[in-house]
Tab-separated table of C-alpha atoms and ligand atoms in Angstrom:
chain	number	residue	atom	x	y	z
A	1	MET	CA	17.619	15.799	2.954
A	2	SER	CA	20.195	13.101	1.978
A	3	GLN	CA	20.847	12.311	-2.668
A	4	ARG	CA	18.617	8.697	-1.546
A	5	SER	CA	15.354	10.920	-0.516
A	6	ARG	CA	15.483	13.499	-2.537
A	7	THR	CA	15.443	10.891	-5.571
A	8	GLY	CA	12.663	9.462	-3.779
A	9	ALA	CA	10.798	12.420	-3.730
A	10	VAL	CA	11.385	12.846	-6.789
A	11	ALA	CA	10.913	10.037	-8.112
A	12	LEU	CA	7.328	10.067	-5.960
A	13	ALA	CA	6.554	13.217	-7.880
A	14	ALA	CA	6.455	12.110	-10.856
A	15	LEU	CA	4.495	9.457	-9.729
A	16	VAL	CA	1.670	11.385	-8.595
A	17	LEU	CA	2.038	13.425	-11.999
A	18	LEU	CA	1.278	9.978	-13.668
A	19	VAL	CA	-0.680	7.986	-12.272
A	20	GLY	CA	-2.924	11.405	-10.623
A	21	GLY	CA	-3.278	12.980	-13.374
A	22	CYS	CA	-5.963	10.601	-14.564
A	23	THR	CA	-7.854	11.481	-10.816
A	24	ASP	CA	-7.725	15.069	-10.394
A	25	ALA	CA	-11.382	16.218	-10.030
A	26	GLY	CA	-10.630	19.827	-9.531
A	27	GLY	CA	-9.622	21.561	-12.360
A	28	GLY	CA	-5.793	20.250	-12.471
A	29	VAL	CA	-3.738	18.784	-14.511
A	30	ARG	CA	-5.681	15.892	-15.810
A	31	GLY	CA	-3.724	14.008	-19.216
A	32	THR	CA	-1.004	11.748	-19.255
A	33	PRO	CA	1.310	11.565	-22.097
A	34	GLY	CA	0.919	9.686	-25.307
A	35	ALA	CA	3.235	7.051	-25.353
A	36	ALA	CA	6.693	7.293	-27.594
A	37	GLY	CA	6.265	4.426	-29.433
A	38	LEU	CA	3.559	1.491	-30.190
A	39	ARG	CA	6.429	-1.396	-29.278
A	40	ASP	CA	6.253	-2.814	-32.555
A	41	PRO	CA	7.953	-6.179	-31.821
A	42	LEU	CA	10.953	-5.452	-34.664
A	43	PHE	CA	10.576	-1.807	-34.630
A	44	PRO	CA	9.260	-0.850	-30.571
A	45	LYS	CA	9.966	2.936	-30.852
A	46	LEU	CA	8.062	3.487	-34.268
A	47	GLY	CA	4.452	4.961	-33.871
A	48	ASN	CA	2.922	6.497	-30.558
A	49	GLY	CA	0.925	6.201	-27.913
A	50	GLY	CA	-2.866	8.169	-26.987
A	51	TYR	CA	-4.295	9.282	-30.875
A	52	ASP	CA	-5.262	7.988	-34.432
A	53	VAL	CA	-4.966	10.129	-36.887
A	54	SER	CA	-7.635	10.003	-39.674
A	55	HIS	CA	-6.162	12.451	-42.316
A	56	TYR	CA	-2.762	14.006	-43.028
A	57	GLY	CA	-3.081	16.944	-45.221
A	58	LEU	CA	0.695	18.194	-46.442
A	59	THR	CA	1.527	20.841	-47.996
A	60	LEU	CA	5.261	20.534	-49.532
A	61	ALA	CA	7.884	22.813	-51.448
A	62	TYR	CA	11.011	21.845	-52.913
A	63	ASP	CA	14.273	22.644	-54.504
A	64	PRO	CA	15.498	20.452	-56.241
A	65	ALA	CA	18.665	22.772	-56.441
A	66	THR	CA	19.460	23.042	-53.152
A	67	GLY	CA	17.529	19.585	-51.538
A	68	ARG	CA	15.742	22.323	-49.413
A	69	LEU	CA	11.649	21.047	-48.566
A	70	ASP	CA	9.776	22.949	-46.759
A	71	GLY	CA	6.102	21.595	-45.237
A	72	THR	CA	3.502	21.971	-43.613
A	73	ALA	CA	1.416	19.068	-41.809
A	74	GLU	CA	-1.864	19.560	-41.200
A	75	ILE	CA	-2.689	16.491	-38.809
A	76	THR	CA	-5.840	14.771	-37.722
A	77	ALA	CA	-6.135	13.036	-35.064
A	78	ARG	CA	-9.007	11.850	-32.093
A	79	ALA	CA	-7.807	11.634	-28.409
A	80	THR	CA	-7.473	7.731	-27.659
A	81	GLN	CA	-6.400	8.933	-23.478
A	82	TYR	CA	-7.054	11.928	-21.547
A	83	LEU	CA	-3.377	13.417	-23.416
A	84	SER	CA	-1.341	16.175	-21.478
A	85	ALA	CA	1.236	15.808	-24.489
A	86	PHE	CA	1.682	13.239	-27.653
A	87	ASN	CA	4.665	12.306	-29.927
A	88	LEU	CA	4.831	12.490	-33.221
A	89	ASP	CA	8.154	10.696	-35.427
A	90	LEU	CA	9.796	12.462	-37.149
A	91	ALA	CA	13.756	12.033	-38.625
A	92	GLY	CA	16.178	15.527	-39.205
A	93	LEU	CA	14.998	18.847	-40.604
A	94	THR	CA	13.507	21.420	-38.502
A	95	VAL	CA	10.521	22.277	-37.380
A	96	ARG	CA	9.284	26.102	-37.018
A	97	GLY	CA	6.249	26.047	-35.494
A	98	ALA	CA	3.597	23.434	-33.209
A	99	THR	CA	-0.436	24.434	-33.002
A	100	VAL	CA	-2.608	22.051	-31.898
A	101	ASP	CA	-6.707	23.359	-32.381
A	102	GLY	CA	-4.694	26.847	-33.400
A	103	ALA	CA	-3.235	28.235	-29.659
A	104	PRO	CA	0.711	28.134	-30.426
A	105	ALA	CA	1.657	24.067	-28.660
A	106	ALA	CA	5.622	23.407	-27.199
A	107	TYR	CA	7.101	20.955	-28.711
A	108	ASN	CA	10.449	19.204	-28.200
A	109	ARG	CA	12.974	17.326	-30.362
A	110	ALA	CA	14.958	13.988	-29.058
A	111	ALA	CA	16.110	11.373	-31.648
A	112	ASN	CA	13.343	10.501	-34.255
A	113	GLU	CA	10.324	11.998	-31.937
A	114	LEU	CA	8.791	15.444	-32.070
A	115	THR	CA	6.321	15.780	-28.660
A	116	LEU	CA	4.034	18.578	-28.585
A	117	ARG	CA	2.244	20.099	-25.889
A	118	PRO	CA	-0.786	21.726	-26.456
A	119	ARG	CA	-2.318	24.856	-24.457
A	120	ASP	CA	-5.369	22.884	-23.721
A	121	GLU	CA	-5.060	19.204	-22.368
A	122	ILE	CA	-6.886	16.860	-25.192
A	123	PRO	CA	-10.281	14.582	-23.081
A	124	GLU	CA	-9.981	11.351	-24.933
A	125	GLY	CA	-12.876	10.847	-27.596
A	126	THR	CA	-11.858	14.533	-28.576
A	127	THR	CA	-10.803	15.058	-31.916
A	128	PHE	CA	-8.055	17.510	-32.622
A	129	LYS	CA	-5.426	19.381	-35.515
A	130	ALA	CA	-2.108	19.329	-35.086
A	131	THR	CA	-0.277	21.412	-37.356
A	132	VAL	CA	3.470	21.402	-37.690
A	133	THR	CA	5.844	23.823	-39.975
A	134	TYR	CA	9.580	22.446	-40.423
A	135	THR	CA	12.115	22.336	-43.710
A	136	GLY	CA	15.083	21.363	-44.125
A	137	VAL	CA	17.498	19.191	-45.849
A	138	PRO	CA	15.517	15.554	-45.799
A	139	GLU	CA	18.667	12.826	-44.206
A	140	PRO	CA	17.566	9.129	-46.112
A	141	LEU	CA	17.728	6.589	-43.478
A	142	THR	CA	20.272	3.782	-43.576
A	143	ASP	CA	18.064	0.298	-42.378
A	144	ALA	CA	19.498	-2.450	-40.716
A	145	ASP	CA	19.687	-4.286	-44.148
A	146	GLY	CA	21.506	-1.678	-45.484
A	147	SER	CA	18.925	-0.811	-47.735
A	148	LYS	CA	17.814	3.299	-48.075
A	149	GLU	CA	14.455	4.189	-47.435
A	150	GLY	CA	12.777	8.174	-47.107
A	151	TRP	CA	13.348	11.125	-49.364
A	152	LEU	CA	15.952	9.858	-52.035
A	153	ARG	CA	17.524	12.709	-53.898
A	154	THR	CA	17.361	11.607	-58.069
A	155	ALA	CA	19.883	13.871	-60.155
A	156	GLY	CA	16.510	14.846	-61.419
A	157	GLY	CA	14.901	15.550	-58.678
A	158	ALA	CA	13.362	13.419	-56.036
A	159	VAL	CA	11.522	10.101	-55.011
A	160	ALA	CA	9.973	8.856	-51.383
A	161	VAL	CA	9.589	5.872	-50.128
A	162	GLY	CA	8.549	4.697	-47.084
A	163	GLU	CA	8.657	1.098	-46.061
A	164	PRO	CA	9.332	0.422	-42.945
A	165	ALA	CA	10.269	3.580	-41.343
A	166	GLY	CA	11.180	6.115	-44.089
A	167	SER	CA	7.732	8.727	-44.137
A	168	MET	CA	9.887	10.263	-40.684
A	169	THR	CA	12.218	11.879	-43.051
A	170	TRP	CA	9.473	13.937	-45.277
A	171	PHE	CA	6.422	14.188	-42.665
A	172	PRO	CA	5.721	14.013	-39.216
A	173	GLY	CA	3.572	11.313	-38.113
A	174	ASN	CA	2.074	8.381	-35.963
A	175	ASN	CA	5.115	6.482	-38.219
A	176	HIS	CA	3.108	2.704	-38.273
A	177	PRO	CA	1.036	0.390	-40.421
A	178	SER	CA	-1.723	0.447	-37.800
A	179	ASP	CA	-2.451	3.697	-37.676
A	180	LYS	CA	-3.619	4.292	-41.149
A	181	ALA	CA	-5.310	7.367	-42.542
A	182	ALA	CA	-6.192	8.910	-45.959
A	183	TYR	CA	-3.955	12.043	-47.203
A	184	ASP	CA	-3.767	15.069	-49.382
A	185	ILE	CA	-0.576	15.875	-50.415
A	186	ALA	CA	0.382	18.933	-52.166
A	187	VAL	CA	3.771	19.795	-53.860
A	188	THR	CA	4.867	22.547	-55.525
A	189	VAL	CA	8.299	22.372	-57.560
A	190	PRO	CA	10.286	24.477	-59.599
A	191	ALA	CA	8.019	25.219	-63.238
A	192	GLY	CA	9.008	22.372	-65.614
A	193	LEU	CA	9.793	19.914	-62.605
A	194	ASP	CA	6.185	17.150	-62.026
A	195	ALA	CA	5.230	16.126	-58.369
A	196	LEU	CA	3.912	12.734	-58.371
A	197	SER	CA	1.891	11.322	-55.177
A	198	ASN	CA	-0.691	8.456	-54.251
A	199	GLY	CA	-4.149	8.352	-55.445
A	200	ILE	CA	-6.287	11.656	-57.726
A	201	ARG	CA	-4.641	14.044	-59.063
A	202	THR	CA	-7.241	17.167	-57.770
A	203	ALA	CA	-5.348	20.199	-58.851
A	204	ARG	CA	-2.997	21.495	-60.822
A	205	ARG	CA	-1.604	25.402	-60.634
A	206	THR	CA	0.764	28.029	-60.917
A	207	GLU	CA	2.083	30.157	-58.550
A	208	LYS	CA	2.602	33.805	-58.977
A	209	ASP	CA	6.296	33.152	-58.592
A	210	GLY	CA	6.269	30.615	-61.154
A	211	ARG	CA	6.726	27.316	-59.441
A	212	VAL	CA	3.876	24.944	-59.683
A	213	THR	CA	1.718	23.466	-57.511
A	214	THR	CA	0.050	19.304	-57.748
A	215	VAL	CA	-2.293	18.095	-55.276
A	216	TRP	CA	-2.747	14.531	-54.797
A	217	HIS	CA	-6.063	13.052	-52.904
A	218	GLU	CA	-5.392	9.270	-51.434
A	219	ALA	CA	-9.117	9.149	-49.779
A	220	ALA	CA	-8.299	5.451	-48.280
A	221	PRO	CA	-6.714	4.918	-44.868
A	222	MET	CA	-3.233	4.606	-46.154
A	223	ALA	CA	-0.116	3.224	-44.197
A	224	SER	CA	3.038	6.312	-43.264
A	225	TYR	CA	5.461	3.656	-45.420
A	226	LEU	CA	2.709	4.233	-48.693
A	227	ALA	CA	2.934	7.379	-49.116
A	228	THR	CA	4.900	8.589	-51.622
A	229	VAL	CA	6.005	12.076	-53.850
A	230	ALA	CA	8.541	11.840	-57.108
A	231	ILE	CA	9.705	14.548	-58.331
A	232	GLY	CA	11.856	15.699	-61.454
A	233	ARG	CA	10.994	14.847	-65.234
A	234	TYR	CA	7.720	13.309	-65.990
A	235	GLU	CA	5.919	11.619	-68.974
A	236	THR	CA	2.415	11.147	-67.730
A	237	GLY	CA	0.242	7.853	-69.588
A	238	THR	CA	-3.451	7.967	-68.395
A	239	ALA	CA	-6.137	5.646	-69.295
A	240	THR	CA	-9.220	3.647	-67.530
A	241	ALA	CA	-9.290	0.336	-66.037
A	242	LEU	CA	-11.419	-1.762	-64.714
A	243	GLY	CA	-14.117	0.377	-66.414
A	244	SER	CA	-13.963	3.226	-64.526
A	245	VAL	CA	-10.610	3.237	-62.020
A	246	PRO	CA	-8.264	6.238	-63.759
A	247	VAL	CA	-4.363	4.697	-64.191
A	248	LEU	CA	-1.880	7.565	-64.357
A	249	THR	CA	1.318	5.904	-64.885
A	250	ALA	CA	5.048	8.242	-65.343
A	251	ALA	CA	8.147	7.156	-66.173
A	252	GLU	CA	11.205	9.862	-65.435
A	253	LYS	CA	12.295	11.226	-69.588
A	254	PRO	CA	15.660	9.589	-69.403
A	255	VAL	CA	13.280	6.003	-69.561
A	256	ALA	CA	9.794	7.475	-70.630
A	257	ALA	CA	10.473	5.130	-73.723
A	258	SER	CA	11.848	1.711	-72.462
A	259	SER	CA	8.461	1.626	-70.011
A	260	ALA	CA	5.780	2.858	-72.362
A	261	ALA	CA	5.275	-0.433	-73.033
A	262	LEU	CA	4.826	-2.510	-69.911
A	263	ARG	CA	3.163	0.819	-68.281
A	264	ALA	CA	0.244	-0.070	-70.931
A	265	GLU	CA	-0.097	-3.075	-69.496
A	266	VAL	CA	-1.323	-1.909	-65.662
A	267	PRO	CA	-4.831	-1.898	-67.166
A	268	GLY	CA	-4.777	-5.605	-68.252
A	269	ILE	CA	-2.920	-6.384	-65.444
A	270	LEU	CA	-5.578	-5.182	-62.697
A	271	ALA	CA	-8.162	-6.814	-65.051
A	272	ARG	CA	-6.713	-10.701	-63.996
A	273	GLN	CA	-5.653	-9.776	-60.413
A	274	VAL	CA	-9.636	-8.824	-59.951
A	275	LYS	CA	-10.436	-12.055	-60.923
A	276	LEU	CA	-7.755	-13.897	-58.818
A	277	PHE	CA	-8.401	-11.309	-55.929
A	278	GLY	CA	-11.501	-9.916	-55.727
A	279	PRO	CA	-12.167	-5.983	-56.151
A	280	TYR	CA	-9.801	-3.871	-56.690
A	281	PRO	CA	-9.801	-1.841	-53.028
A	282	PHE	CA	-9.002	2.084	-54.664
A	283	ALA	CA	-10.259	4.429	-56.633
A	284	ALA	CA	-7.134	4.855	-58.853
A	285	THR	CA	-4.393	3.010	-60.363
A	286	GLY	CA	-0.690	3.821	-61.742
A	287	ALA	CA	2.808	3.613	-61.780
A	288	ILE	CA	6.121	6.064	-61.181
A	289	VAL	CA	9.041	4.317	-62.850
A	290	THR	CA	12.063	6.270	-62.006
A	291	ALA	CA	15.588	6.757	-63.541
A	292	ASP	CA	17.843	3.679	-61.727
A	293	GLY	CA	18.934	6.410	-58.096
A	294	PRO	CA	19.320	5.699	-55.563
A	295	LEU	CA	16.273	3.897	-54.847
A	296	ASP	CA	17.167	-0.181	-56.446
A	297	TYR	CA	13.996	-2.117	-55.115
A	298	ALA	CA	10.727	-1.463	-55.828
A	299	LEU	CA	8.077	-0.655	-53.664
A	300	GLU	CA	4.213	-0.768	-53.285
A	301	THR	CA	3.303	2.762	-52.367
A	302	GLN	CA	-0.233	2.888	-52.600
A	303	THR	CA	-1.619	2.925	-55.577
A	304	ARG	CA	0.956	4.103	-57.372
A	305	PRO	CA	4.251	1.118	-56.972
A	306	VAL	CA	7.349	3.019	-57.760
A	307	PHE	CA	9.963	1.418	-60.112
A	308	PRO	CA	13.538	1.904	-59.809
A	309	ALA	CA	13.516	1.444	-64.337
A	310	SER	CA	16.084	-1.703	-63.946
A	311	SER	CA	13.872	-3.607	-62.042
A	312	PHE	CA	10.545	-2.249	-63.982
A	313	ASP	CA	9.543	-5.831	-65.411
A	314	ARG	CA	6.681	-7.539	-66.141
A	315	SER	CA	6.807	-9.610	-62.010
A	316	THR	CA	7.407	-7.214	-60.489
A	317	LEU	CA	4.952	-5.191	-61.888
A	318	VAL	CA	1.943	-8.353	-60.815
A	319	HIS	CA	4.399	-8.513	-57.697
A	320	GLU	CA	3.860	-4.548	-56.588
A	321	GLN	CA	0.444	-4.703	-58.146
A	322	SER	CA	-0.683	-7.731	-55.791
A	323	HIS	CA	0.769	-5.415	-52.591
A	324	GLN	CA	-2.833	-3.405	-53.749
A	325	TRP	CA	-4.852	-6.344	-52.277
A	326	TYR	CA	-2.159	-7.775	-49.679
A	327	GLY	CA	-0.782	-4.975	-47.595
A	328	ASP	CA	-1.750	-1.916	-48.672
A	329	SER	CA	-5.773	-2.417	-48.551
A	330	VAL	CA	-5.233	-5.310	-44.703
A	331	THR	CA	-2.648	-3.580	-43.328
A	332	PRO	CA	-0.291	-5.521	-41.205
A	333	ALA	CA	-0.979	-4.353	-37.290
A	334	SER	CA	2.304	-4.877	-36.277
A	335	TRP	CA	6.544	-5.662	-38.932
A	336	LYS	CA	6.407	-8.981	-37.647
A	337	ASP	CA	3.580	-9.558	-38.903
A	338	ILE	CA	5.392	-8.512	-42.751
A	339	TRP	CA	4.618	-11.681	-44.479
A	340	LEU	CA	1.270	-11.293	-45.151
A	341	ASN	CA	2.491	-8.194	-47.417
A	342	GLU	CA	4.761	-10.667	-49.192
A	343	GLY	CA	4.074	-13.772	-49.385
A	344	PHE	CA	0.967	-12.528	-50.479
A	345	ALA	CA	2.503	-10.377	-52.829
A	346	THR	CA	4.899	-13.548	-53.806
A	347	TYR	CA	2.381	-15.950	-54.468
A	348	GLY	CA	0.928	-13.479	-55.938
A	349	GLU	CA	3.319	-13.882	-59.053
A	350	TRP	CA	2.874	-17.502	-58.646
A	351	LEU	CA	-0.706	-17.494	-59.648
A	352	TYR	CA	-0.279	-15.032	-61.710
A	353	GLY	CA	2.442	-17.407	-63.782
A	354	GLU	CA	0.208	-20.225	-63.650
A	355	ARG	CA	-2.748	-18.715	-65.027
A	356	TYR	CA	-1.528	-16.323	-68.318
A	357	GLU	CA	1.906	-17.622	-68.253
A	358	HIS	CA	1.927	-21.264	-68.263
A	359	VAL	CA	4.054	-21.434	-65.132
A	360	PRO	CA	2.997	-24.028	-62.886
A	361	ALA	CA	2.481	-23.047	-58.806
A	362	ARG	CA	3.675	-26.357	-58.248
A	363	THR	CA	6.859	-25.367	-60.202
A	364	ARG	CA	7.266	-22.675	-58.199
A	365	TYR	CA	7.287	-23.689	-55.219
A	366	GLU	CA	9.268	-26.587	-55.658
A	367	THR	CA	12.172	-24.024	-56.457
A	368	ALA	CA	11.325	-21.971	-53.447
A	369	PHE	CA	11.553	-25.770	-51.354
A	370	ALA	CA	14.813	-26.792	-53.017
A	371	GLN	CA	16.515	-23.640	-51.702
A	372	ASP	CA	18.349	-23.809	-48.076
A	373	ALA	CA	17.953	-19.586	-47.943
A	374	ASN	CA	14.682	-19.648	-47.744
A	375	TRP	CA	14.552	-21.918	-44.485
A	376	ALA	CA	16.501	-19.278	-42.285
A	377	PHE	CA	14.119	-18.594	-40.207
A	378	PRO	CA	10.403	-19.071	-40.004
A	379	PRO	CA	8.137	-16.648	-42.192
A	380	ALA	CA	5.908	-15.326	-39.475
A	381	SER	CA	8.625	-14.456	-36.938
A	382	PRO	CA	11.770	-13.061	-38.972
A	383	PRO	CA	14.128	-12.232	-35.749
A	384	ALA	CA	15.594	-8.751	-36.171
A	385	ALA	CA	14.714	-5.831	-38.168
A	386	GLU	CA	17.502	-6.561	-40.856
A	387	ASN	CA	15.769	-9.320	-41.780
A	388	LEU	CA	12.610	-7.924	-43.058
A	389	PHE	CA	12.479	-8.163	-46.269
A	390	ASP	CA	15.205	-11.485	-46.311
A	391	PRO	CA	14.334	-14.688	-49.024
A	392	PRO	CA	11.633	-16.710	-46.138
A	393	VAL	CA	9.356	-14.057	-46.025
A	394	TYR	CA	9.054	-14.145	-49.628
A	395	GLN	CA	9.566	-17.333	-50.608
A	396	ARG	CA	8.724	-19.852	-47.604
A	397	GLY	CA	5.924	-17.129	-47.047
A	398	ALA	CA	4.389	-17.975	-50.354
A	399	MET	CA	5.281	-21.996	-49.906
A	400	VAL	CA	2.779	-21.766	-46.676
A	401	LEU	CA	-0.132	-20.551	-49.218
A	402	TYR	CA	0.739	-23.376	-51.636
A	403	LYS	CA	0.637	-25.530	-48.470
A	404	LEU	CA	-2.864	-24.030	-47.682
A	405	ARG	CA	-4.094	-24.153	-51.037
A	406	GLU	CA	-2.801	-27.925	-51.269
A	407	THR	CA	-4.839	-28.900	-47.559
A	408	VAL	CA	-8.726	-27.139	-47.840
A	409	GLY	CA	-8.291	-27.595	-51.879
A	410	ASP	CA	-8.736	-25.110	-54.955
A	411	ARG	CA	-12.606	-23.992	-53.974
A	412	VAL	CA	-11.357	-23.426	-50.209
A	413	PHE	CA	-8.587	-21.661	-50.682
A	414	ASP	CA	-9.584	-19.050	-53.344
A	415	GLU	CA	-12.503	-18.130	-51.214
A	416	ILE	CA	-10.150	-17.897	-48.277
A	417	LEU	CA	-7.701	-15.785	-51.037
A	418	ARG	CA	-10.762	-13.206	-52.206
A	419	GLY	CA	-12.025	-13.455	-48.721
A	420	TRP	CA	-9.565	-12.409	-46.781
A	421	PRO	CA	-8.816	-8.855	-48.095
A	422	ALA	CA	-12.592	-8.463	-48.325
A	423	LYS	CA	-13.004	-8.894	-44.659
A	424	TYR	CA	-10.549	-6.859	-43.195
A	425	ARG	CA	-10.252	-4.238	-46.359
A	426	HIS	CA	-8.499	-1.146	-45.495
A	427	ALA	CA	-8.180	-2.274	-42.518
A	428	THR	CA	-5.057	-3.922	-40.423
A	429	ALA	CA	-4.533	-7.203	-39.962
A	430	THR	CA	-1.965	-9.999	-37.201
A	431	THR	CA	-1.053	-13.279	-38.531
A	432	ASP	CA	-3.088	-15.274	-35.795
A	433	ASP	CA	-6.474	-12.800	-37.617
A	434	PHE	CA	-5.729	-14.939	-40.624
A	435	THR	CA	-4.935	-18.000	-40.050
A	436	ALA	CA	-8.163	-17.799	-37.910
A	437	TYR	CA	-9.935	-16.882	-40.563
A	438	ALA	CA	-8.714	-19.502	-42.677
A	439	GLU	CA	-9.230	-21.967	-40.517
A	440	SER	CA	-13.293	-20.315	-40.189
A	441	VAL	CA	-13.336	-20.836	-44.461
A	442	ALA	CA	-12.119	-24.212	-43.837
A	443	GLY	CA	-14.448	-24.734	-41.974
A	444	ARG	CA	-11.410	-26.952	-39.708
A	445	ASP	CA	-8.607	-26.813	-36.891
A	446	LEU	CA	-5.024	-25.987	-39.568
A	447	ASP	CA	-2.656	-26.128	-36.600
A	448	ASP	CA	-0.712	-28.815	-37.710
A	449	LEU	CA	0.148	-26.515	-41.424
A	450	TRP	CA	0.806	-23.290	-38.937
A	451	ASP	CA	2.982	-24.927	-36.769
A	452	VAL	CA	5.395	-26.687	-39.761
A	453	TRP	CA	5.337	-24.269	-42.595
A	454	LEU	CA	4.511	-20.547	-41.010
A	455	TYR	CA	6.240	-21.278	-37.188
A	456	GLY	CA	8.602	-23.824	-37.761
A	457	ASP	CA	11.758	-24.051	-37.743
A	458	GLU	CA	12.906	-26.870	-39.421
A	459	LYS	CA	12.796	-27.777	-42.895
A	460	PRO	CA	10.112	-30.419	-44.721
A	461	SER	CA	11.555	-33.678	-45.105
A	462	ARG	CA	9.827	-33.461	-48.521
A	463	PRO	CA	7.732	-30.654	-50.170
B	1	LIG	N1	8.205	-4.530	-50.421
B	1	LIG	C1	9.397	-4.116	-51.105
B	1	LIG	C2	8.279	-5.024	-52.208
B	1	LIG	O1	8.669	-6.316	-51.822
B	1	LIG	C3	10.289	-4.347	-51.214
B	1	LIG	C4	11.500	-3.491	-50.100
B	1	LIG	C5	10.958	-2.578	-49.655
B	1	LIG	C6	12.364	-4.010	-49.841
B	1	LIG	N2	12.664	-2.029	-48.806
B	1	LIG	C7	13.028	-3.077	-49.242
B	1	LIG	C8	13.420	-5.067	-50.266
B	1	LIG	C9	14.578	-2.982	-49.171
B	1	LIG	C10	14.443	-4.918	-50.001
B	1	LIG	C11	15.296	-4.495	-49.333
B	1	LIG	O2	7.242	-4.814	-52.889
B	2	ZN	ZN1	6.741	-7.308	-52.077
C-alpha cells in the first residue's frame, strides 16, 4: 500500500468507527465519544459534550503542611448521546482510578482533559455514575488577564475559587456554566482547622485519626465556577435572614474582628435586596472572608461569597450578594454572556446606592459614561478571554440596564429586573434570552437600544 492510500484507509476506518458506530445493528460498537469541549466562544475547550451532570459528590482531604489534596469525585450524569467514552476537565493532579457504574473504566490524560472509557457503553438517556479518585498538590491557573484562580494555597490553609476555569484544579467535572448540578462536598482537615464550602453544613465529625471532616450540601443547581472550599483557622457567626434562611459567615482568625461588623450586615442587606430583586433563590447565605494572600478579588461563590479581607467592604458585599440572583441562579450559557453577571451585579450596587445610600443611579451612570475605559468594547461581545472582567463588562453592562430603565420606565423596568431571575431561576440563559424577555415584558421592540448600548462599538454622543 502506498503511503497515501494507507493514510486514506486509516482515515476511512476512523470514519467508519465514528459514523458507523451509531448504525450498527448486530451488537457491535454503537457509541461514540462525547466532545472534548463545548466550543464556548471564549473558552472552546471548557466543558464536555455527551452528558449532563446532575450531582457531584466530592470527598476531599487536605494537608496544609504539604499542600496535598486527596479526592474522590462521584459524578452522576445522564448520557445525551450513545457514549463509548467521555471527557472530564481536570488540570494537574494524578488520577489513581476510575469507575463507571461500579466497573473499572480505562482512563487517559491529555492537557486538561481526562477521558474515561467505560467497560460498557452508555446508551443515550441513561443515568450513570462515574467515580474518579485522584491525588496531588493542586496548581492554580493563571488566567489570560493575569489573575490567579483554582486551588490557592494560603498561609493558613487554602481557598478555592473557579471563575472561569479553576474548579478543574481541584475536582474533575463538566467545567462549563451551561451544565449546573447539585453538590455534596466533604472536606477532611487536621484538627484545629475549619473547612467551609457552599450551602448547608450537614455534618461535622472527628475521624479516628483525629482529623475533622465537615460535610456541605448545596441542593440548588450550581455552576462549577461557583463551587468553593476555604480551609484555615476561621471564626464563624450564625444568624437567620428573611425569617428562615440560615446565615453562616466565616472570617479567618487574623481578620475576624475587623470584619465582624460588616458580616453582621449580611441579613439586613439581603432583606433589602429581596425587595429589589424578588425572592432569594437559595437555602443558605453568608460570606467567607480570608486573610489577604493569593486571592486578590472577591467571588460570588454560591450561597457564600468569598472575599479577601482587603475587599470586604459594603459595596463589594452588595455586589456579590446581587450575583446570587444574577449569575448564580440565572447563569450565563456561555462566557460571552458574562455581562449578564457583571452588568447586573454592578447595576445592583447602583440600585442599592439609590434606594439606601442617597446616591442616585443617574450619578453613577454619568460617571461611568464619562470614563473612556468603559467604552473599549460592547458589553455583549468581550473580544477575548483576557477581557472577561474588563470595565465595559461591568460598567457598560450596568449602563445598558440604566438605559433600559430610562426607555421603558421605572415600573416596567422593575418587572424586568425581578422577572428575569424568576423566569430563569436555577437555569442558564443567553443575552438573546434577556433581550427577548425584556421586549416581551415591555411589549415592544427594543432593537435600537440593544444596537447602540449592548452591541454598538461607538460611544453615543451624549449620555
Ligand atoms: N466575578 C467577580 C466579581 O465581579 C470578579 C472576578 C472573578 C475577577 N475573577 C476575576 C475580577 C479575575 C478580576 C480578575 O464579583
Ligand atoms: Zn461581579
